[in-house]
Amino acid sequence: MYRLISGFAVSLLLAGCGGGDGGSDFSKTTTDAQRTCPQNMECGFLSVPKDYSNLNDGDIDVYYGVRRANIPSQRLGILVFNFGGPGASAVNGAGFMAANRLPNDILNRFDIVGMDPRGSGRSEYAEELTLCAENGNCDNEYAILSQYVGSNSVVKDLDQLRQKFGDDKLNFIGYSYGTRLGSLYAQLFPEHVRAIVLDSSMSPNTENYLQLRLGNTKGFDTVANYRLVEASRMSKYETVIDSVNTIKGYVDKEYNWFSKLESDSTLNRLVSRQSDKEWAPISAGLFKFLDDDDVADLRTALYQPIPRMSKKLSSDQLRSDALFRAVICTDELSPISTNEASISEPRFMAESKLFGHYQYEQNASLCADWPNSRDSVANIENMEQKLAGQRILMIGGQYDPATPYAWTELMHQQFGNLASLITVNNYVDHGFSFDGNTCIDNPTTQYLLNPEIPVGNISCDGSIQTKSATYSSGITPEEDIHPAKRVRGFSGI
C-alpha cells in the first residue's frame, strides 16, 4: 500500500543502499506517442471527457498501446491489462506481458492493450503530478485535478477504449487495485462484459482508506503466522513489539539493543513478497531471536544490502505515490476526520498486536479531512443480479501480504455463482496469473477463450513455478519481473 515513510524506506536506511530520444515525455503528438511506445505495440492517445458529469468541460488525452492479435480472422476482442496501484501505468506492462508471459493461444485471439490511467505514464495529469511530487507537495494540484482521476473516471475511460476498438464486449485482467476497476466496470457496464479476471482482489465494500488499512493489517498477521511456523514465536514477537512500542526498542538476554528502526524493517520484511527476496536473508536470524532471545544474527542480516532497492525514489515512483493518494482519497464513500484517525489506534491493535501500532502511525490519517472534491465509488454488491449470466474469474493468494485473501473471499461472495475462484497456497506473494504457474495460467487462458464454460474452484501450489509462457531471448533476471509485482501502491507495509 501507500508508503511515504514506510517499511520500504526503513529498509533503505538500514541497507544503505524511459528516458527519451528528444521531446517531452508528456507530449501528446502522434510522433511522441510512438517514440515511447514498446517495440511490439502501436500507441496513441484517446480523447475522453475530462468530467463525465459535465461533458461541456472539455476533453483530455489518455495514452494507450495495443499489440494486435496474431490471427485477425479469429480475434475475440481487446484484452486490457491493469497492473494495480493506483498509480501504475499499464502500456509498458502490457507490452511486457505480450513479449514474455502470454501464451500463443491468447496472443493469437486477442489484441493486447494497456491504458495508462489518468495521472500515470503518458496520460493527462501525469506531468503535473510528477512535478509537484518532485517538489514534495501536491496540495495545489490535488485541489485542481483529484476529482478527475478517481476510479469512476478511469472505468468510464475503459469503456471509451472498448468503443474505440469497435468491440461490443470487454475482456479485462486487473491485478490488485485493478480489481477495483474490473469489478466497477462489471457494475457500471454489465451489458458490455465478456470476460473479467480479478487477480488479488481489493475489498468490495470498504468505504475509506482507514477501513482498507485495517483489513490489510489483519492480513499481515496471517502471513506472519505462516512464516513464523510456531505459535511460540508469534507470542514472543508480540512481547518484543510491545517493548518497541513502549520504549522504542528491546533489550535481549545479551543486552543487545533492537531499535525501533530495526524493528520496523523486520516487520516489513516479514510480510514482504516472495518475489522481492527480502524474507529469506533474515529468516534464520529472526527465528534465533524469537527462540533464544538473541538478536545479534538478525541485526547483522538487516544491515546487508538489498540489491533491488535504489537509494532514491525515481520521479515516476514519486508521481505514483502522489497519484495513489489522489485516487484513494477521491474514491472514499465515507470520509473520516483527523480526530477519527487520531483515535483509531485501538482498532489497529485489535487487528494485529504485531503490526497495529506501525500501521496506525504510517497510514491512519492519509485521507483524513481530505479537502478536495470526491467522486465516491459504490460498494460492489449483488453482482449475480446485475450481470446477465457472464462469468467472472477470481484469483487469490492465501498468504497475499498486500490484498488479504479475505478480500478475495468477500469479492467472490458478491458475484455468487457467477464467479470461479483459484486459490493459491504455500506462497507469500501478490499477483499470480500469467507468471509461470500452469495450475493458474492454464485455466485462466481457457476462461478467457471460453468464459461461458465454468472453470470451477481450484487450489494451486504457488511455490511451483513451471514457466508456462514463452520468454523472449536475452531477457535478464532483473528485467524478468511480472509488471504487477513492480507496482508501488497496494504492496506490503
XYZ file of C-alpha atoms in Angstrom:
493
model
C 0.000 0.000 0.000
C 0.960 3.649 0.270
C 4.492 4.067 1.553
C 5.976 7.535 2.052
C 7.908 6.757 5.215
C 7.336 3.063 5.427
C 8.984 -0.310 5.758
C 10.361 0.246 2.265
C 12.048 3.463 3.341
C 13.189 1.866 6.600
C 14.868 -0.955 4.696
C 16.612 1.605 2.532
C 18.030 3.268 5.605
C 19.260 0.009 7.053
C 20.687 -1.389 3.834
C 22.293 1.912 2.813
C 21.501 1.060 -0.281
C 12.061 5.831 -20.081
C 14.447 8.173 -20.879
C 13.652 9.662 -24.253
C 15.339 10.445 -27.525
C 14.247 14.074 -27.716
C 10.967 15.754 -26.905
C 8.939 15.761 -23.708
C 7.866 12.506 -22.091
C 4.428 14.105 -21.766
C 3.999 15.400 -25.329
C 0.680 14.429 -26.894
C 1.595 14.234 -30.600
C 1.261 11.034 -32.627
C 5.011 11.035 -33.193
C 5.726 11.236 -29.484
C 3.148 8.543 -28.765
C 5.145 6.117 -30.876
C 8.522 7.361 -29.622
C 7.899 5.975 -26.133
C 5.822 3.006 -27.281
C 7.027 -0.567 -26.595
C 8.543 -2.064 -29.744
C 5.861 -4.728 -30.020
C 2.953 -2.270 -29.785
C 1.231 0.593 -31.565
C 0.440 3.557 -29.325
C -1.760 6.613 -29.392
C -3.910 8.987 -27.386
C -7.608 8.514 -26.725
C -9.645 11.682 -26.248
C -12.096 11.270 -23.345
C -14.302 13.656 -21.350
C -12.440 15.398 -18.550
C -15.577 15.279 -16.403
C -18.187 12.668 -17.257
C -20.761 14.569 -15.218
C -20.175 17.719 -17.294
C -19.428 16.866 -20.919
C -19.074 20.568 -21.743
C -15.905 20.779 -19.628
C -13.673 19.620 -22.466
C -11.616 16.523 -23.192
C -8.314 15.116 -22.005
C -5.901 12.604 -23.528
C -5.347 9.091 -22.224
C -2.383 7.085 -23.513
C -2.844 3.504 -24.712
C -0.893 0.816 -26.524
C -2.049 -2.206 -28.494
C -0.356 -5.380 -29.712
C -2.583 -6.760 -32.471
C -3.855 -10.348 -32.476
C -1.746 -12.806 -34.460
C -4.794 -14.171 -36.290
C -7.155 -11.243 -37.001
C -9.796 -13.529 -38.501
C -10.104 -15.316 -35.122
C -9.915 -12.163 -32.982
C -12.065 -12.203 -29.831
C -11.554 -8.531 -28.969
C -9.228 -6.422 -26.875
C -7.753 -7.809 -23.653
C -6.990 -4.851 -21.393
C -4.456 -5.097 -18.553
C -4.243 -3.023 -15.385
C -1.422 -3.889 -13.001
C -2.561 -2.079 -9.877
C -1.620 0.918 -7.818
C -3.471 3.123 -8.037
C -0.584 4.967 -9.637
C 0.867 2.457 -12.072
C 0.936 2.887 -15.818
C -0.041 -0.081 -17.990
C 1.184 0.390 -21.567
C 4.720 -0.854 -20.966
C 3.463 -3.655 -18.736
C 1.050 -4.887 -21.404
C 3.899 -4.900 -23.912
C 5.993 -6.939 -21.481
C 3.202 -9.445 -20.960
C 2.793 -9.919 -24.707
C 6.521 -10.422 -25.193
C 7.319 -12.526 -22.143
C 4.308 -14.066 -20.441
C 1.214 -14.655 -22.517
C 0.740 -17.959 -24.364
C 0.106 -18.067 -28.099
C -3.495 -19.109 -27.508
C -4.032 -15.623 -26.070
C -1.784 -13.744 -28.487
C -3.487 -15.353 -31.481
C -7.004 -14.309 -30.472
C -6.743 -11.004 -28.597
C -5.418 -7.511 -29.133
C -3.298 -6.994 -26.008
C -3.951 -3.495 -24.667
C -2.590 -1.322 -21.897
C -4.098 2.021 -20.928
C -2.224 4.431 -18.661
C -4.872 5.647 -16.192
C -5.258 9.385 -15.721
C -2.269 10.747 -13.849
C 0.082 7.928 -14.871
C 2.504 7.161 -17.687
C 1.857 9.446 -20.646
C -1.775 10.250 -19.808
C -3.262 13.578 -18.725
C -2.215 14.938 -15.315
C 0.936 12.761 -15.133
C 3.184 15.741 -15.826
C 1.583 17.925 -13.149
C 1.785 15.156 -10.555
C 5.391 14.366 -11.426
C 6.479 17.980 -10.962
C 4.640 18.508 -7.686
C 5.798 15.150 -6.312
C 9.409 16.038 -7.095
C 8.881 19.307 -5.224
C 7.394 17.482 -2.250
C 3.907 18.987 -2.148
C 0.911 18.304 -4.402
C -1.797 20.132 -2.430
C -2.432 22.710 -5.164
C -2.549 20.044 -7.861
C -4.892 17.880 -5.799
C -7.310 20.796 -5.497
C -7.361 21.171 -9.283
C -7.329 17.612 -10.601
C -8.008 14.974 -7.952
C -11.746 14.783 -8.658
C -10.939 13.825 -12.264
C -8.539 10.933 -11.559
C -10.749 8.697 -9.423
C -11.673 5.137 -10.256
C -15.110 6.025 -11.646
C -13.489 8.180 -14.332
C -10.911 5.519 -15.206
C -13.624 2.874 -15.583
C -15.536 5.129 -17.954
C -12.303 5.683 -19.900
C -12.068 1.895 -20.214
C -15.471 1.854 -21.831
C -14.409 4.607 -24.223
C -11.409 2.431 -25.112
C -13.692 -0.532 -25.792
C -15.756 1.606 -28.139
C -12.673 2.908 -29.934
C -11.717 -0.636 -30.894
C -15.237 -1.373 -32.078
C -15.907 -4.162 -29.575
C -19.305 -4.783 -28.040
C -17.780 -6.591 -25.050
C -14.702 -6.012 -22.880
C -12.060 -8.513 -21.783
C -10.085 -7.304 -18.766
C -7.400 -8.540 -16.369
C -6.936 -6.480 -13.224
C -4.330 -7.065 -10.537
C -4.663 -5.628 -7.019
C -6.201 -2.139 -7.397
C -7.026 -3.203 -10.951
C -9.668 -5.467 -9.400
C -11.497 -2.362 -8.189
C -11.570 -1.152 -11.799
C -12.675 -4.532 -13.151
C -15.435 -5.013 -10.606
C -16.634 -1.423 -11.022
C -16.742 -1.932 -14.779
C -18.910 -5.006 -14.305
C -21.213 -2.992 -12.042
C -21.445 0.103 -14.293
C -21.431 -1.626 -17.689
C -22.701 -5.173 -17.112
C -24.031 -5.459 -20.663
C -20.516 -4.955 -22.049
C -18.728 -7.642 -20.022
C -17.309 -10.646 -21.872
C -14.549 -11.842 -19.512
C -13.051 -10.268 -16.393
C -10.189 -11.697 -14.318
C -9.829 -10.256 -10.799
C -6.383 -11.239 -9.501
C -5.552 -10.365 -5.860
C -8.787 -8.535 -5.105
C -9.365 -5.413 -3.154
C -12.270 -5.477 -0.756
C -15.613 -4.875 -2.471
C -17.087 -2.912 0.410
C -14.567 -0.861 2.389
C -15.720 2.735 2.434
C -12.493 4.625 3.233
C -8.744 4.216 3.396
C -8.777 3.617 7.140
C -11.005 0.570 6.662
C -8.748 -0.683 3.880
C -5.707 -0.436 6.114
C -7.438 -2.184 8.989
C -8.206 -5.140 6.731
C -4.696 -5.108 5.347
C -3.257 -5.099 8.887
C -5.220 -8.198 9.819
C -3.890 -9.877 6.670
C -0.320 -9.241 7.799
C -0.930 -11.421 10.858
C -1.958 -14.287 8.567
C 1.331 -14.003 6.685
C 3.359 -13.680 9.889
C 1.786 -16.779 11.436
C 2.545 -18.747 8.283
C 6.177 -17.659 8.093
C 6.982 -17.899 11.792
C 5.705 -21.514 11.770
C 5.427 -21.895 15.544
C 2.874 -20.148 17.767
C 5.532 -19.576 20.443
C 7.442 -17.331 18.053
C 4.370 -15.212 17.398
C 3.812 -14.822 21.138
C 7.438 -13.855 21.749
C 7.365 -11.409 18.849
C 4.297 -9.685 20.290
C 6.231 -9.211 23.542
C 9.140 -7.683 21.618
C 6.854 -5.325 19.705
C 5.133 -4.245 22.903
C 8.529 -3.157 24.219
C 9.376 -1.398 20.946
C 6.092 0.478 21.029
C 6.643 1.476 24.660
C 10.358 2.348 24.909
C 11.326 2.465 21.203
C 13.361 -0.726 21.393
C 14.004 -4.096 23.024
C 16.942 -5.478 25.036
C 17.796 -9.161 24.516
C 19.441 -11.520 27.001
C 22.923 -10.392 25.890
C 21.914 -6.756 26.386
C 21.853 -6.075 22.661
C 19.559 -3.195 21.722
C 16.994 -3.839 18.989
C 15.882 -0.393 17.854
C 12.531 0.743 16.511
C 14.145 1.366 13.128
C 15.379 -2.224 13.044
C 12.044 -3.484 14.301
C 10.120 -1.645 11.579
C 12.408 -3.051 8.904
C 11.951 -6.581 10.279
C 8.170 -6.234 10.237
C 8.313 -5.044 6.651
C 10.474 -7.952 5.520
C 8.431 -10.498 7.455
C 5.480 -9.741 5.161
C 7.451 -8.964 2.004
C 6.552 -10.760 -1.198
C 8.390 -13.952 -2.048
C 9.370 -12.392 -5.368
C 11.126 -9.499 -3.584
C 13.581 -11.932 -1.928
C 13.738 -9.882 1.268
C 12.481 -12.508 3.717
C 14.924 -15.377 3.256
C 18.078 -13.447 4.294
C 16.637 -12.547 7.711
C 14.510 -15.610 8.496
C 17.156 -17.614 10.357
C 18.200 -14.592 12.407
C 14.617 -13.775 13.320
C 13.916 -17.374 14.330
C 17.022 -17.398 16.569
C 15.934 -14.129 18.134
C 12.442 -15.377 18.899
C 13.602 -18.842 20.028
C 16.685 -17.854 22.063
C 16.247 -14.135 22.797
C 19.461 -13.396 20.860
C 19.096 -10.623 18.296
C 22.715 -10.452 17.065
C 22.304 -12.520 13.877
C 19.117 -10.714 12.914
C 20.758 -7.311 13.282
C 23.670 -8.456 11.111
C 21.285 -9.671 8.406
C 19.273 -6.455 8.453
C 22.301 -4.367 7.543
C 23.183 -6.378 4.451
C 22.459 -4.514 1.173
C 19.246 -5.255 -0.700
C 20.219 -5.001 -4.381
C 16.772 -4.247 -5.757
C 16.394 -1.073 -3.698
C 17.722 2.205 -5.054
C 18.964 4.969 -2.790
C 16.472 7.450 -4.171
C 12.946 7.109 -5.470
C 12.610 7.880 -9.150
C 10.401 10.676 -10.440
C 7.902 8.090 -11.617
C 7.788 6.419 -8.196
C 7.171 9.790 -6.566
C 4.417 10.507 -9.086
C 2.905 7.087 -8.422
C 2.740 7.783 -4.683
C 1.130 11.172 -5.317
C -1.482 9.645 -7.622
C -2.146 6.870 -5.120
C -3.260 9.406 -2.549
C -5.364 11.368 -5.035
C -7.256 8.281 -6.209
C -7.698 6.557 -2.859
C -8.988 9.706 -1.162
C -11.178 10.706 -4.125
C -12.761 7.228 -4.147
C -13.819 7.286 -0.486
C -17.501 6.711 0.199
C -17.449 7.519 3.929
C -14.680 10.043 4.703
C -13.170 10.333 8.164
C -11.931 13.296 10.171
C -8.478 13.866 11.609
C -9.946 13.268 15.049
C -11.382 9.894 13.986
C -7.996 8.904 12.577
C -6.165 10.019 15.722
C -8.232 7.746 17.986
C -8.117 4.701 15.700
C -5.034 3.026 17.192
C -7.058 0.574 19.332
C -8.809 -0.593 16.156
C -5.458 -1.297 14.525
C -4.157 -3.074 17.613
C -7.292 -5.221 17.701
C -6.434 -6.443 14.202
C -2.771 -7.154 14.967
C -0.579 -6.804 18.042
C 2.446 -7.046 15.760
C 1.576 -4.574 13.029
C -1.172 -2.454 14.555
C 0.888 0.393 16.016
C 3.123 0.690 12.977
C 0.174 0.724 10.593
C -1.591 3.309 12.704
C 1.456 5.559 12.692
C 2.020 5.334 8.964
C -1.419 5.146 7.408
C -4.366 6.108 9.603
C -4.545 9.769 8.580
C -3.687 9.657 4.871
C -7.160 10.779 3.732
C -8.416 12.340 6.974
C -10.140 15.685 6.318
C -9.357 15.448 2.608
C -10.272 18.985 1.474
C -10.953 18.260 -2.185
C -13.982 17.101 -4.143
C -14.641 13.372 -4.153
C -16.067 11.017 -6.748
C -17.045 8.187 -4.412
C -17.071 4.622 -5.699
C -20.041 2.445 -4.861
C -19.686 -0.821 -2.992
C -19.648 -3.901 -5.208
C -22.687 -5.960 -4.306
C -25.363 -8.275 -5.678
C -23.485 -8.777 -8.935
C -25.320 -12.004 -9.695
C -28.429 -9.888 -10.221
C -26.669 -7.193 -12.259
C -24.807 -9.348 -14.768
C -26.684 -11.260 -17.444
C -25.041 -14.565 -16.643
C -21.467 -13.616 -17.621
C -18.921 -15.481 -15.559
C -16.025 -13.894 -13.659
C -12.696 -15.494 -12.699
C -11.022 -14.611 -9.400
C -7.538 -15.482 -8.209
C -6.370 -15.001 -4.636
C -3.378 -15.969 -2.526
C -3.975 -17.306 0.971
C -0.814 -15.504 2.066
C -1.066 -12.369 -0.030
C 0.582 -9.594 2.039
C -0.991 -6.722 0.081
C -4.599 -7.668 -0.577
C -5.595 -10.282 2.015
C -7.301 -13.464 0.918
C -10.305 -12.424 2.996
C -10.890 -9.640 0.465
C -10.922 -12.161 -2.382
C -13.474 -14.213 -0.458
C -15.644 -11.126 0.045
C -15.438 -10.240 -3.638
C -16.262 -13.828 -4.546
C -19.396 -13.656 -2.403
C -20.655 -10.568 -4.226
C -20.515 -12.360 -7.592
C -22.101 -15.513 -6.210
C -22.414 -18.474 -8.550
C -21.097 -16.428 -11.477
C -17.586 -16.430 -10.020
C -14.951 -19.150 -10.102
C -12.055 -18.949 -7.645
C -8.453 -20.076 -7.992
C -6.813 -20.173 -4.553
C -3.010 -20.004 -4.385
C -1.435 -21.771 -1.406
C 2.078 -22.110 0.054
C 3.357 -18.839 -1.343
C 3.646 -15.305 0.013
C 3.138 -13.061 -2.989
C 0.760 -10.795 -4.841
C -0.450 -11.039 -8.438
C -0.421 -14.601 -9.731
C -1.823 -15.112 -13.218
C 0.470 -15.465 -16.223
C 3.609 -15.702 -14.126
C 4.685 -19.256 -14.790
C 2.377 -21.499 -12.769
C 0.452 -23.736 -15.171
C -2.117 -24.585 -12.481
C -3.117 -20.910 -12.584
C -2.259 -19.948 -16.162
C -3.984 -22.793 -17.997
C -7.470 -22.307 -16.517
C -7.081 -18.530 -16.843
C -6.320 -18.985 -20.536
C -9.255 -21.322 -21.022
C -11.569 -18.913 -19.248
C -10.531 -16.008 -21.472
C -11.040 -18.097 -24.600
C -14.396 -19.539 -23.447
C -15.772 -17.523 -20.499
C -19.149 -19.224 -20.680
C -17.568 -22.528 -19.558
C -17.144 -22.584 -15.737
C -13.580 -23.023 -14.539
C -14.637 -24.333 -11.162
C -12.924 -23.627 -7.862
C -9.274 -24.715 -7.909
C -6.396 -24.796 -5.411
C -2.861 -24.306 -6.721
C 0.518 -24.654 -5.038
C 2.082 -21.247 -5.539
C 5.601 -22.470 -4.854
C 5.595 -24.408 -8.136
C 6.799 -22.228 -10.996
C 6.942 -24.127 -14.284
C 7.227 -21.098 -16.609
C 4.267 -21.749 -18.822
C 4.817 -18.727 -21.065
C 7.295 -18.195 -23.907
C 10.107 -15.929 -22.808
C 11.940 -13.604 -25.169
C 15.585 -14.337 -25.797
C 18.106 -12.298 -23.878
C 15.829 -11.179 -21.047
C 17.768 -10.737 -17.798
C 16.590 -11.844 -14.351
C 16.402 -8.184 -13.313
C 14.022 -7.487 -16.192
C 12.044 -10.717 -15.807
C 9.565 -9.419 -13.237
C 5.828 -9.531 -13.748
C 4.538 -5.924 -14.041
C 2.055 -6.430 -11.187
C 4.987 -7.186 -8.888
C 6.771 -3.949 -9.798
C 3.913 -1.700 -8.776
C 4.035 0.684 -5.846
C 0.669 1.140 -4.229
C -1.081 -1.847 -2.683
C 2.086 -3.685 -1.702
C 3.433 -4.530 1.719
C 3.693 -2.317 4.791
